[in-house]
GROMACS .gro file of C-alpha atoms in nm:
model
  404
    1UNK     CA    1 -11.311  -4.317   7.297
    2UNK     CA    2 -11.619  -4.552   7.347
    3UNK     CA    3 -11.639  -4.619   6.985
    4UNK     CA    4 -11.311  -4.746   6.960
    5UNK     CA    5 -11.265  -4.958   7.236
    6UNK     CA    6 -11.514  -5.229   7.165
    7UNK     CA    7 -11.332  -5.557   7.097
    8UNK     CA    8 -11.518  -5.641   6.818
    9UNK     CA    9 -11.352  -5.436   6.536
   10UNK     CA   10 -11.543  -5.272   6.252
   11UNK     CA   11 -11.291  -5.395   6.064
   12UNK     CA   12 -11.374  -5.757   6.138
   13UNK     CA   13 -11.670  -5.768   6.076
   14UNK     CA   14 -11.734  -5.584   5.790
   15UNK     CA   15 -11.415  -5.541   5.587
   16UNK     CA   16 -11.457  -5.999   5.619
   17UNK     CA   17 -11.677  -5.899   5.375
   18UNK     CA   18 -11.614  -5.628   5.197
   19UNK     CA   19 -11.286  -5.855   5.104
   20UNK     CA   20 -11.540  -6.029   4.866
   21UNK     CA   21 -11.664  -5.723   4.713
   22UNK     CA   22 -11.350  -5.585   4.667
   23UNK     CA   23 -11.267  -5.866   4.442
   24UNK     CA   24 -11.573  -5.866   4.292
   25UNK     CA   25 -11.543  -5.527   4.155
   26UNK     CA   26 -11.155  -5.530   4.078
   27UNK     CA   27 -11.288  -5.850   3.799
   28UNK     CA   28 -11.599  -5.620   3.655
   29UNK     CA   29 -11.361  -5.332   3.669
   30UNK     CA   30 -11.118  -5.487   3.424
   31UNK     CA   31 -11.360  -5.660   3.234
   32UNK     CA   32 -11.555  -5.313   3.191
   33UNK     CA   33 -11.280  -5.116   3.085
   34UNK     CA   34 -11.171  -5.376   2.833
   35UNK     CA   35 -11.476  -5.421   2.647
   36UNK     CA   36 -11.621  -5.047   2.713
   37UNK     CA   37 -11.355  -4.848   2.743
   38UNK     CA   38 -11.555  -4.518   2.644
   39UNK     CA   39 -11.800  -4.570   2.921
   40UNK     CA   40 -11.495  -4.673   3.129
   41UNK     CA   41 -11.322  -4.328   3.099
   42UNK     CA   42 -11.638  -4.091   3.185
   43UNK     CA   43 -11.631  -4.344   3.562
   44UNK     CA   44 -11.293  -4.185   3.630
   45UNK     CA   45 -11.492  -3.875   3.769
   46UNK     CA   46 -11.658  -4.066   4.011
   47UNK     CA   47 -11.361  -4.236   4.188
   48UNK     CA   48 -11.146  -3.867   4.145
   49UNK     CA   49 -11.427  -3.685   4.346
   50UNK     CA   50 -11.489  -3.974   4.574
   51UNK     CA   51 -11.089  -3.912   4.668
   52UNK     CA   52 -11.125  -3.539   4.728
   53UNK     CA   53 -11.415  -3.548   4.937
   54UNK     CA   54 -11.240  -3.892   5.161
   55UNK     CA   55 -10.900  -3.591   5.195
   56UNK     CA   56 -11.152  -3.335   5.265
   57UNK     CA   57 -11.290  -3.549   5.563
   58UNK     CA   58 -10.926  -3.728   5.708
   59UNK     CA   59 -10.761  -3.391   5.659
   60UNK     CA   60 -11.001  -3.241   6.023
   61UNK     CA   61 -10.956  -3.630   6.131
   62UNK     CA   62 -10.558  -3.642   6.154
   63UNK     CA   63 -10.570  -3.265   6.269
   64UNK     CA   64 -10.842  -3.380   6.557
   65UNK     CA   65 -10.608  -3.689   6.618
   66UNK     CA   66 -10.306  -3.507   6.654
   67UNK     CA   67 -10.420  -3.224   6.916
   68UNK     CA   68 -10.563  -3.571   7.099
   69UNK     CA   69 -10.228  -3.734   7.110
   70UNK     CA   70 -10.050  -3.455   7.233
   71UNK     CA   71 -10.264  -3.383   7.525
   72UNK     CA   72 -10.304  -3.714   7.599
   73UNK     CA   73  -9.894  -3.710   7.618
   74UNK     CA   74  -9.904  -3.520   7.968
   75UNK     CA   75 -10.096  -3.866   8.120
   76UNK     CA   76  -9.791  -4.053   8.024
   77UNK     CA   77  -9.490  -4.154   8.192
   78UNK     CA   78  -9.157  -3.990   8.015
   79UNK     CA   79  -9.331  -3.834   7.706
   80UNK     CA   80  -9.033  -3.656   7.657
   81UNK     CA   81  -8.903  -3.997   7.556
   82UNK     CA   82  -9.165  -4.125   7.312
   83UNK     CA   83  -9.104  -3.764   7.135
   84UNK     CA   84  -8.764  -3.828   7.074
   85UNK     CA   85  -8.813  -4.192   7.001
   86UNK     CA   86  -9.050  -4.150   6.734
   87UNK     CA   87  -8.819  -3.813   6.545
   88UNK     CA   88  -8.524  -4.059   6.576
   89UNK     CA   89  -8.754  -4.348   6.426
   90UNK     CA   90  -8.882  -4.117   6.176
   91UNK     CA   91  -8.586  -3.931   6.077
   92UNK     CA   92  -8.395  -4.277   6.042
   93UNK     CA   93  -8.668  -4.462   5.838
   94UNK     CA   94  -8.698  -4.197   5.595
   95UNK     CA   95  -8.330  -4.171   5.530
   96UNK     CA   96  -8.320  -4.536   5.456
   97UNK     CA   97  -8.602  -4.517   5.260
   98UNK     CA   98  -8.443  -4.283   5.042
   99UNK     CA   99  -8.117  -4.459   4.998
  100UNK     CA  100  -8.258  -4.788   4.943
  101UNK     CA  101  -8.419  -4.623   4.627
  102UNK     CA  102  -8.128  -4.510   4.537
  103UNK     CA  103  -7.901  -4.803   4.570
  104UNK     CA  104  -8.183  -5.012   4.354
  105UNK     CA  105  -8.200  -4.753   4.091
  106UNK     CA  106  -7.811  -4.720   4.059
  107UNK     CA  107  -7.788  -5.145   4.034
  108UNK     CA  108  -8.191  -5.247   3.837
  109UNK     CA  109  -8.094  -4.936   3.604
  110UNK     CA  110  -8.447  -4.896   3.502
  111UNK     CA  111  -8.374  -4.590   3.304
  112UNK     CA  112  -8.127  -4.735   3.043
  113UNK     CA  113  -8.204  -4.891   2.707
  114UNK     CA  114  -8.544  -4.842   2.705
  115UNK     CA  115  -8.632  -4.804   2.359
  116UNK     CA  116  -8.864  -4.535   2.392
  117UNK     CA  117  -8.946  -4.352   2.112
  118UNK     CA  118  -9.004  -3.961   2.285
  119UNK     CA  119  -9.128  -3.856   2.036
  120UNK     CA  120  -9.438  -4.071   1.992
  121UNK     CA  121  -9.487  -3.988   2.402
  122UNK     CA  122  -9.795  -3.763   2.466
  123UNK     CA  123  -9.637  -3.464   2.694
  124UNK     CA  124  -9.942  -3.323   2.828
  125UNK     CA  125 -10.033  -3.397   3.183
  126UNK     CA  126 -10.355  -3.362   3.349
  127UNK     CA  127 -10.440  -3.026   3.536
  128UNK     CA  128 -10.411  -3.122   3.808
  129UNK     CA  129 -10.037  -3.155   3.822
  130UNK     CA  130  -9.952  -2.791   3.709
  131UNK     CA  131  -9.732  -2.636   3.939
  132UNK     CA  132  -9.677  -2.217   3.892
  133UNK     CA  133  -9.392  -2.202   4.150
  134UNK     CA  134  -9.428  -1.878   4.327
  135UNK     CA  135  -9.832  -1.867   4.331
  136UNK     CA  136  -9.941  -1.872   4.676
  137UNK     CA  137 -10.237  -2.111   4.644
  138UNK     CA  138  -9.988  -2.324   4.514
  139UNK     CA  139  -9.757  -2.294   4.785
  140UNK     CA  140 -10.065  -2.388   4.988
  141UNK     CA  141 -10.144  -2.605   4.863
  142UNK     CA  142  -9.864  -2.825   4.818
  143UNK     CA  143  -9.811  -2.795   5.184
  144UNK     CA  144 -10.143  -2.810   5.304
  145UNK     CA  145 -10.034  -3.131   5.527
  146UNK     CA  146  -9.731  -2.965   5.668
  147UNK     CA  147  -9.976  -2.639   5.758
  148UNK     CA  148 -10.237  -2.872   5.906
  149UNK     CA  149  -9.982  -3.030   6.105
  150UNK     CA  150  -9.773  -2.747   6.258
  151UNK     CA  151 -10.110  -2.575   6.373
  152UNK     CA  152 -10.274  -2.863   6.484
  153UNK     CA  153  -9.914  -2.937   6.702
  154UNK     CA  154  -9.948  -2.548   6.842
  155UNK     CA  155 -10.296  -2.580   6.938
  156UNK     CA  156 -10.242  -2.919   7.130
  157UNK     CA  157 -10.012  -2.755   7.304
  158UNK     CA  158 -10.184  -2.483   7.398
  159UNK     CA  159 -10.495  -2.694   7.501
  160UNK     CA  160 -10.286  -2.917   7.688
  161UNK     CA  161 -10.170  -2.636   7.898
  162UNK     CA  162 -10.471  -2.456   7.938
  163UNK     CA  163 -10.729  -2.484   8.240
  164UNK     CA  164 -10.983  -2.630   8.011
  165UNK     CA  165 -10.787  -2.928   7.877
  166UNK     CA  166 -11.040  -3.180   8.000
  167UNK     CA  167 -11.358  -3.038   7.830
  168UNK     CA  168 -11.137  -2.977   7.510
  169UNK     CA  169 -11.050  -3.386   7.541
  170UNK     CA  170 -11.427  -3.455   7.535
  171UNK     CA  171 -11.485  -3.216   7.287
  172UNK     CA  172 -11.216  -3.436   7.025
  173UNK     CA  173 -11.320  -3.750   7.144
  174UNK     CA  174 -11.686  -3.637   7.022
  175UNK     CA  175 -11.561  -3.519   6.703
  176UNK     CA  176 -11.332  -3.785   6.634
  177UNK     CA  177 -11.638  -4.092   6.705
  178UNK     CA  178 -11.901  -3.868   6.469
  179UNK     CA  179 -11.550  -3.856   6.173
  180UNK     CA  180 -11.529  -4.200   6.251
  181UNK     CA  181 -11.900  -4.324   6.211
  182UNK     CA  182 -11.913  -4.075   5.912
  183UNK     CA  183 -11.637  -4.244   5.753
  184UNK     CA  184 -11.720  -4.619   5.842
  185UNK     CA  185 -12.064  -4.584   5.644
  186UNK     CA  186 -11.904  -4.376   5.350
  187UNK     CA  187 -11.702  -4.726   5.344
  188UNK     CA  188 -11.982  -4.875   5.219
  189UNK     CA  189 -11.971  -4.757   4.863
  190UNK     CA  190 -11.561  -4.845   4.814
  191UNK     CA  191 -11.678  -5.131   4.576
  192UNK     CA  192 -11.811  -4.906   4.375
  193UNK     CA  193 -11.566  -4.635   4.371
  194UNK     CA  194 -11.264  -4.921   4.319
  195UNK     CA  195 -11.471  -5.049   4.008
  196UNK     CA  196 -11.462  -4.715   3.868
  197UNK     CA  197 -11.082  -4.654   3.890
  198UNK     CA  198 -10.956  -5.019   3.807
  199UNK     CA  199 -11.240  -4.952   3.470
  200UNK     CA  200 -11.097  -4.628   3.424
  201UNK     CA  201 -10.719  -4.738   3.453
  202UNK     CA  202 -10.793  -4.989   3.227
  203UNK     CA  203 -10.953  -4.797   2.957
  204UNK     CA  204 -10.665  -4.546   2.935
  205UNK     CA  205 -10.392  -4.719   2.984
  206UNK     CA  206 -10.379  -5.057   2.900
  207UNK     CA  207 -10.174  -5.349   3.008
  208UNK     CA  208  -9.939  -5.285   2.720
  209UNK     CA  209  -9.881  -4.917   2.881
  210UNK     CA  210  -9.661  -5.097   3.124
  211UNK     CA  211  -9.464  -5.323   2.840
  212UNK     CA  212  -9.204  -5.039   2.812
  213UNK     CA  213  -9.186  -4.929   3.114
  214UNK     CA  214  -9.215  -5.245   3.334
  215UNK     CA  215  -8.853  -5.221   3.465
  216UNK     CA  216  -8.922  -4.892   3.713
  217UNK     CA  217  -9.245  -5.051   3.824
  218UNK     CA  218  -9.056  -5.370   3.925
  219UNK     CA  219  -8.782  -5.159   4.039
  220UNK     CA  220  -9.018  -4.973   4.275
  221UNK     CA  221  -9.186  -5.304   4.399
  222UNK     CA  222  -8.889  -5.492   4.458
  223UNK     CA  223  -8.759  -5.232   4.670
  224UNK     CA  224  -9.068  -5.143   4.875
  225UNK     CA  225  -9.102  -5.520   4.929
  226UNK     CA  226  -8.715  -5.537   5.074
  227UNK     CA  227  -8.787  -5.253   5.263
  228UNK     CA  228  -9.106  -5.441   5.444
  229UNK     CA  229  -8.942  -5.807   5.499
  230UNK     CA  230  -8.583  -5.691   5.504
  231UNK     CA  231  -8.581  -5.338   5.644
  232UNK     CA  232  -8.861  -5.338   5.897
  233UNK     CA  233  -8.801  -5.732   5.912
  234UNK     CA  234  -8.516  -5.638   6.048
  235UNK     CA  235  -8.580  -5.375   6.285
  236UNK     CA  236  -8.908  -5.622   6.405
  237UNK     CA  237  -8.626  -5.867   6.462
  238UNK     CA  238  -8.400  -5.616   6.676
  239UNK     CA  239  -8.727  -5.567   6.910
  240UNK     CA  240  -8.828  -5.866   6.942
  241UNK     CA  241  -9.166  -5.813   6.774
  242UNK     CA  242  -9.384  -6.039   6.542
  243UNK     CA  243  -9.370  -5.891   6.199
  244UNK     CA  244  -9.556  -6.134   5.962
  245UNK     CA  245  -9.837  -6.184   6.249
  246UNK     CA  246  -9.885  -5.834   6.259
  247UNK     CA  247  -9.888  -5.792   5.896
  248UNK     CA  248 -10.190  -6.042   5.877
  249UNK     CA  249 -10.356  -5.920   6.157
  250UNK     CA  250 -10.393  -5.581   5.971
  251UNK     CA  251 -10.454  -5.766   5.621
  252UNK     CA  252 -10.783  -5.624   5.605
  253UNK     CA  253 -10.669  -5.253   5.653
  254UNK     CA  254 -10.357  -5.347   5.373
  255UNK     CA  255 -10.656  -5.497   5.114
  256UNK     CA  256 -10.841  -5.158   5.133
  257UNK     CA  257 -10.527  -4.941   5.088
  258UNK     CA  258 -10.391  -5.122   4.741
  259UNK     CA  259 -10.774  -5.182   4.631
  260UNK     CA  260 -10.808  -4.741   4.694
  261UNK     CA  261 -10.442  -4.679   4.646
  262UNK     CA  262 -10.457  -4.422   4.899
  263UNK     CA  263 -10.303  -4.497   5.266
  264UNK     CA  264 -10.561  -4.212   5.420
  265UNK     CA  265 -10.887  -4.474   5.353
  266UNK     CA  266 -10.737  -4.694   5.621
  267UNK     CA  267 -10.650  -4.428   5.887
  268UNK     CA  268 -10.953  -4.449   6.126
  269UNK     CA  269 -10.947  -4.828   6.100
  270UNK     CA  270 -10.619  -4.920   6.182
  271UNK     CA  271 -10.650  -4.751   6.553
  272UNK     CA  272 -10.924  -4.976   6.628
  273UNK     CA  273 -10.761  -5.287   6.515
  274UNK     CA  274 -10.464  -5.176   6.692
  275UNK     CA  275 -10.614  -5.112   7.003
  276UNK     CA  276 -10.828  -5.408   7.008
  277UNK     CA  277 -10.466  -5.619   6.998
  278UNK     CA  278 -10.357  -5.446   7.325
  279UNK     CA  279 -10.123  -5.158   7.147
  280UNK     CA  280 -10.123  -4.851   7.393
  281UNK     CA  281 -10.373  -4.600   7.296
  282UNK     CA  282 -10.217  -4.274   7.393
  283UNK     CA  283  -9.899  -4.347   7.219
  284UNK     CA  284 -10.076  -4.437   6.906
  285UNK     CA  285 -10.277  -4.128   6.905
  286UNK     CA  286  -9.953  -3.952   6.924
  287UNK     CA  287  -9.748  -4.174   6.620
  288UNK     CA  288  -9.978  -4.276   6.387
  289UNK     CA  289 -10.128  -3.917   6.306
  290UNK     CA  290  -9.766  -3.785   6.249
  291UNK     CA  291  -9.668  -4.044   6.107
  292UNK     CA  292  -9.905  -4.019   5.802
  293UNK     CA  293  -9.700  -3.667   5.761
  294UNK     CA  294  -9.312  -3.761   5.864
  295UNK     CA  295  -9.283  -4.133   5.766
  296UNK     CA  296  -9.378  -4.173   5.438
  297UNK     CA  297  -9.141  -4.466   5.315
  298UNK     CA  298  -9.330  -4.577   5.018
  299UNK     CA  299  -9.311  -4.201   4.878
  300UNK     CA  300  -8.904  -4.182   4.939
  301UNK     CA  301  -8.817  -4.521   4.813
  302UNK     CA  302  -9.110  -4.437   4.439
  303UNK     CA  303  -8.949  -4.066   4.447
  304UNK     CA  304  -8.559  -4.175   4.478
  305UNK     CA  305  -8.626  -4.471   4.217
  306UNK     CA  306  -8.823  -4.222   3.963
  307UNK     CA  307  -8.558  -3.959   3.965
  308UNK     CA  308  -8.298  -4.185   3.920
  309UNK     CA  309  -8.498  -4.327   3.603
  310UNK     CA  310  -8.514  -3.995   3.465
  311UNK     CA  311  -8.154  -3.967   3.511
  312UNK     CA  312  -8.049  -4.283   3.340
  313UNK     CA  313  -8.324  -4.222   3.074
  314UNK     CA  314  -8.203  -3.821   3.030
  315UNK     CA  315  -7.785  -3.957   3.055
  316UNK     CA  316  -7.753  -3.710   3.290
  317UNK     CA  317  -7.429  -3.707   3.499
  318UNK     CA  318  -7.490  -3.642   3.879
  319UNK     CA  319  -7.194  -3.559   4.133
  320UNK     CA  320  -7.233  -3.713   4.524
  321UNK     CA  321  -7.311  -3.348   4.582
  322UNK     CA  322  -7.593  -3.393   4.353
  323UNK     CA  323  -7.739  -3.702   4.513
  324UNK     CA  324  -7.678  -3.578   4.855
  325UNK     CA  325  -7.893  -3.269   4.767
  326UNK     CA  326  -8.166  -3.443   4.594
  327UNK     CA  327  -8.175  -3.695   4.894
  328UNK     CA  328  -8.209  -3.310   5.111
  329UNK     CA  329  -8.488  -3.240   4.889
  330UNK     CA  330  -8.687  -3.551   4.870
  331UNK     CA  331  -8.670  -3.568   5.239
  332UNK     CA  332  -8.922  -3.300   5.209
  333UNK     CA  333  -9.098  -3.329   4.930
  334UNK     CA  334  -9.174  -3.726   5.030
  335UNK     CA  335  -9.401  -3.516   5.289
  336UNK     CA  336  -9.649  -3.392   5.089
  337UNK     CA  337  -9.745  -3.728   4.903
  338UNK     CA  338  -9.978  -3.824   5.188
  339UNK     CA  339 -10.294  -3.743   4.973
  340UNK     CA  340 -10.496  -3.872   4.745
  341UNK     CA  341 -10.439  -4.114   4.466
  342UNK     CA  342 -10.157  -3.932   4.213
  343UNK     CA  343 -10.029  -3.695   4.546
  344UNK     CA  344  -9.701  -3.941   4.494
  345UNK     CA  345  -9.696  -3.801   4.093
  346UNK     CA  346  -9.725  -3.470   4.240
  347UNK     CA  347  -9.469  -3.478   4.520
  348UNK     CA  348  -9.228  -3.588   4.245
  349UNK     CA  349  -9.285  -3.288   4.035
  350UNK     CA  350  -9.241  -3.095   4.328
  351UNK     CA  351  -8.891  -3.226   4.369
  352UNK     CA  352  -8.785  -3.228   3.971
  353UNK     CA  353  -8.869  -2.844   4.003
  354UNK     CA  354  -8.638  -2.784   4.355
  355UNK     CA  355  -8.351  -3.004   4.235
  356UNK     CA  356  -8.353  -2.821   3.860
  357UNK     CA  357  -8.120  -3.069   3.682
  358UNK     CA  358  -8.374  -3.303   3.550
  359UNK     CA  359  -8.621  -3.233   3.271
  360UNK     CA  360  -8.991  -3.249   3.299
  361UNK     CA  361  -9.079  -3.244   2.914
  362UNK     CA  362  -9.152  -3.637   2.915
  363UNK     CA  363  -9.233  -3.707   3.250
  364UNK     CA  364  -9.586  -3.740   3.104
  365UNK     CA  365  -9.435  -4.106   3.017
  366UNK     CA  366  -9.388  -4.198   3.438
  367UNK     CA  367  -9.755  -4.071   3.480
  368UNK     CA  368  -9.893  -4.359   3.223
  369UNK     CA  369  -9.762  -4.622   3.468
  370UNK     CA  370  -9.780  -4.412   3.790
  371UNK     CA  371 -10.128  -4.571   3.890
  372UNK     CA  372  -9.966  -4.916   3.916
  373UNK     CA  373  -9.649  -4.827   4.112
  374UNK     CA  374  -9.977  -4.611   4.358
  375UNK     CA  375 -10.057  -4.934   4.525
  376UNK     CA  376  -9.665  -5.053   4.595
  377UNK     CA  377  -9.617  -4.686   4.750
  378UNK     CA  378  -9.902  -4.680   4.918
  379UNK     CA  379  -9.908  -5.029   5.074
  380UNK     CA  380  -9.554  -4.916   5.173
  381UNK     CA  381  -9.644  -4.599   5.332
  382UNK     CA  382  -9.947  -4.735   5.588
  383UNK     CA  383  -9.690  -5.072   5.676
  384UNK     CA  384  -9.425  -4.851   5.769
  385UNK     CA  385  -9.637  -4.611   5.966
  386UNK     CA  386  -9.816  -4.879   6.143
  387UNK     CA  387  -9.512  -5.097   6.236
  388UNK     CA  388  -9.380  -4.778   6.407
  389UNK     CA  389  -9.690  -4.676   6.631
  390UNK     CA  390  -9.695  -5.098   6.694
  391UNK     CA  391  -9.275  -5.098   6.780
  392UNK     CA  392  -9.282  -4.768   6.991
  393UNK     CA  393  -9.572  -4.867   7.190
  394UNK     CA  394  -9.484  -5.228   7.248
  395UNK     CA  395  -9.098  -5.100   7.351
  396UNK     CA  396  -9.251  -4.881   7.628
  397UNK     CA  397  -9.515  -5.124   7.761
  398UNK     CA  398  -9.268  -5.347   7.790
  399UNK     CA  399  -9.031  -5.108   7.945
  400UNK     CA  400  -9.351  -5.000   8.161
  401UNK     CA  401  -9.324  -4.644   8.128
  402UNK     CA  402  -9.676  -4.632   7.993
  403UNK     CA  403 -10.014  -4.686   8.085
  404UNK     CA  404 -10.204  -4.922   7.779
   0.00000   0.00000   0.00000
């Protein structure tokens, strides 16, 4: 893809920049939602429809990218491998994810002793998160990622084994470099959406909303940051690959997703950065889309902490059993909080209504702090999907079973 193999990133030389702005509107933000808080709330409309129409337009991108990958697959040497490299990866991040929550919501006990008083709590959530179980659309669209994925995975296929698979690779790399130069100048109005949400946030909630409830949030930070310098420290460690330099090599990317609080504004950007640093091309085509479906860490380590909040909050006595089908469930549900900002929230609903045992009556009370943990999960989510496309591709170019 022309557009993406210039050595002088996008990124570089415009999100240098945009760094400033950024902060700029993060400090007018807060400052506007303090001292005009009614003007503050009507702004929420324009970041919440700035959201759906940035899903509307990654949505085709990720389904583009991951027909690419998997025809590009058949130019590289054992494919097979990568495949069941990056399930394995996956599969074994995830799982560690969720247990890490676990294990720091069983010991931080954010749930107990709160001093809440439920019945001063307002219970009503915003629209948005209504779930009818049963409705089709809902169904829909609650897996929406998971049906863009498995069709996206057939029709790669199928193009990759059909006689036309070379004008159908030209044909994506088209439509991916118009998505891309689409999205690059819609970039240039982020200042303005992140100084409506950080207003808005600030108008309804408050830094005293998070007084009460400041031990999940913590609880949810501290283990999404020992999952990134301890976890994937570790696993950097084991293969011999760079993690801090990497981190600030991508600092640019990380700024835009806790400034959005959405992993998807960073997803054409961070295979230009990563390419420009010498990462294989063809294998990241082929991880990073799937991975912003299948390794969602910050959404399993938020989820697993949450519910075990609403345990300790509820006193409600779980069995192993109980764990070890909640941790069954969340591995799911974790998939469908790939969206926009508050897709987290909604995943977790999701799960409360599989698993059955914990109440939803108050969970209004998690939403009121939910934006601030966003930016922990999120963070979490685009780290852990980039160190995998970064470890996988450096493993086999070192092994030199691919091509760069």
């Amino acid at each position: 893809m022309n557009l993406l193999q210039s050595q002088k990133t996008f990124t570089g030389r415009y999100l240098k920049n945009l760094t400033l702005y950024v902060f700029t509107a993060i400090i007018g933000g807060v400052l506007t939602g303090h001292y005009a808080p009614e003007a503050s709330i009507k702004l929420g409309v324009v970041s919440r429809y700035f959201f759906i129409i940035l899903e509307s337009i990654i949505l085709p991108i990720i389904f583009m990218a991951i027909m690419y990958g998997i025809c590009q697959l058949s130019d590289i040497k054992n494919a097979t491998r990568i495949v069941w490299q990056t399930i394995l990866y996956f599969l074994i991040i995830s799982s560690i994810a969720i247990v890490l929550g676990f294990i720091f919501g069983s010991i931080i006990q954010p749930g107990a002793d709160t001093g809440i008083n439920t019945s001063k709590i307002n219970t009503s959530l915003p629209k948005t998160f209504e779930i009818k179980d049963g409705k089709i659309s809902t169904i829909l669209y609650l897996n929406r990622h998971g049906l863009f994925l498995i069709l996206s995975i057939v029709l790669g296929i199928s193009m990759n084994l059909s006689k036309g698979r070379k004008k159908f690779l030209k044909l994506l790399d088209k439509g991916l470099s118009i998505f891309y130069i689409f999205i690059k100048y819609l970039y240039l109005v982020l200042p303005i959406i992140i100084f409506c949400n950080i207003a808005y946030g600030v108008a309804i909630y408050g830094i005293n909303t998070l007084l009460p409830l400041s031990k999940v949030v913590a609880t949810v930070y501290l283990a999404d940051i020992v999952f990134i310098f301890g976890i994937l420290g570790l696993i950097s460690y084991l293969f011999k690959f760079n993690l801090l330099k990497f981190l600030l090599n991508i600092k640019e990317e990380i700024i835009l997703v806790i400034t959005t609080s959405t992993s998807k504004t960073a997803f054409p950007l961070i295979f230009e950065k990563m390419e420009s640093e010498g990462y294989s091309r063809k294998i990241l085509r082929f991880i990073i889309p799937l991975g912003y479906n299948f390794n969602l860490a910050g959404a399993c380590i938020y989820i697993s902490v949450t519910c075990c909040f609403l345990v300790q909050f509820y006193n409600i006595s779980l069995t192993i059993n109980d764990y070890i089908w909640l941790f069954i469930i969340i591995s799911f549900t974790s998939k469908t909080a790939s969206g926009v900002p508050g897709s987290g929230f909604l995943a977790l609903i999701f799960t409360l209504n599989r698993f059955g045992k914990i109440p939803l009556t108050d969970l209004a009370l998690l939403y009121s702090v939910d934006r601030f943990m966003n930016e922990a999960r999120s963070v979490t989510n685009f780290i852990g999907i980039a160190v995998a496309g970064a470890i996988i591709s450096k493993f086999n170019q070192q092994q030199k079973k691919v091509l760069p």
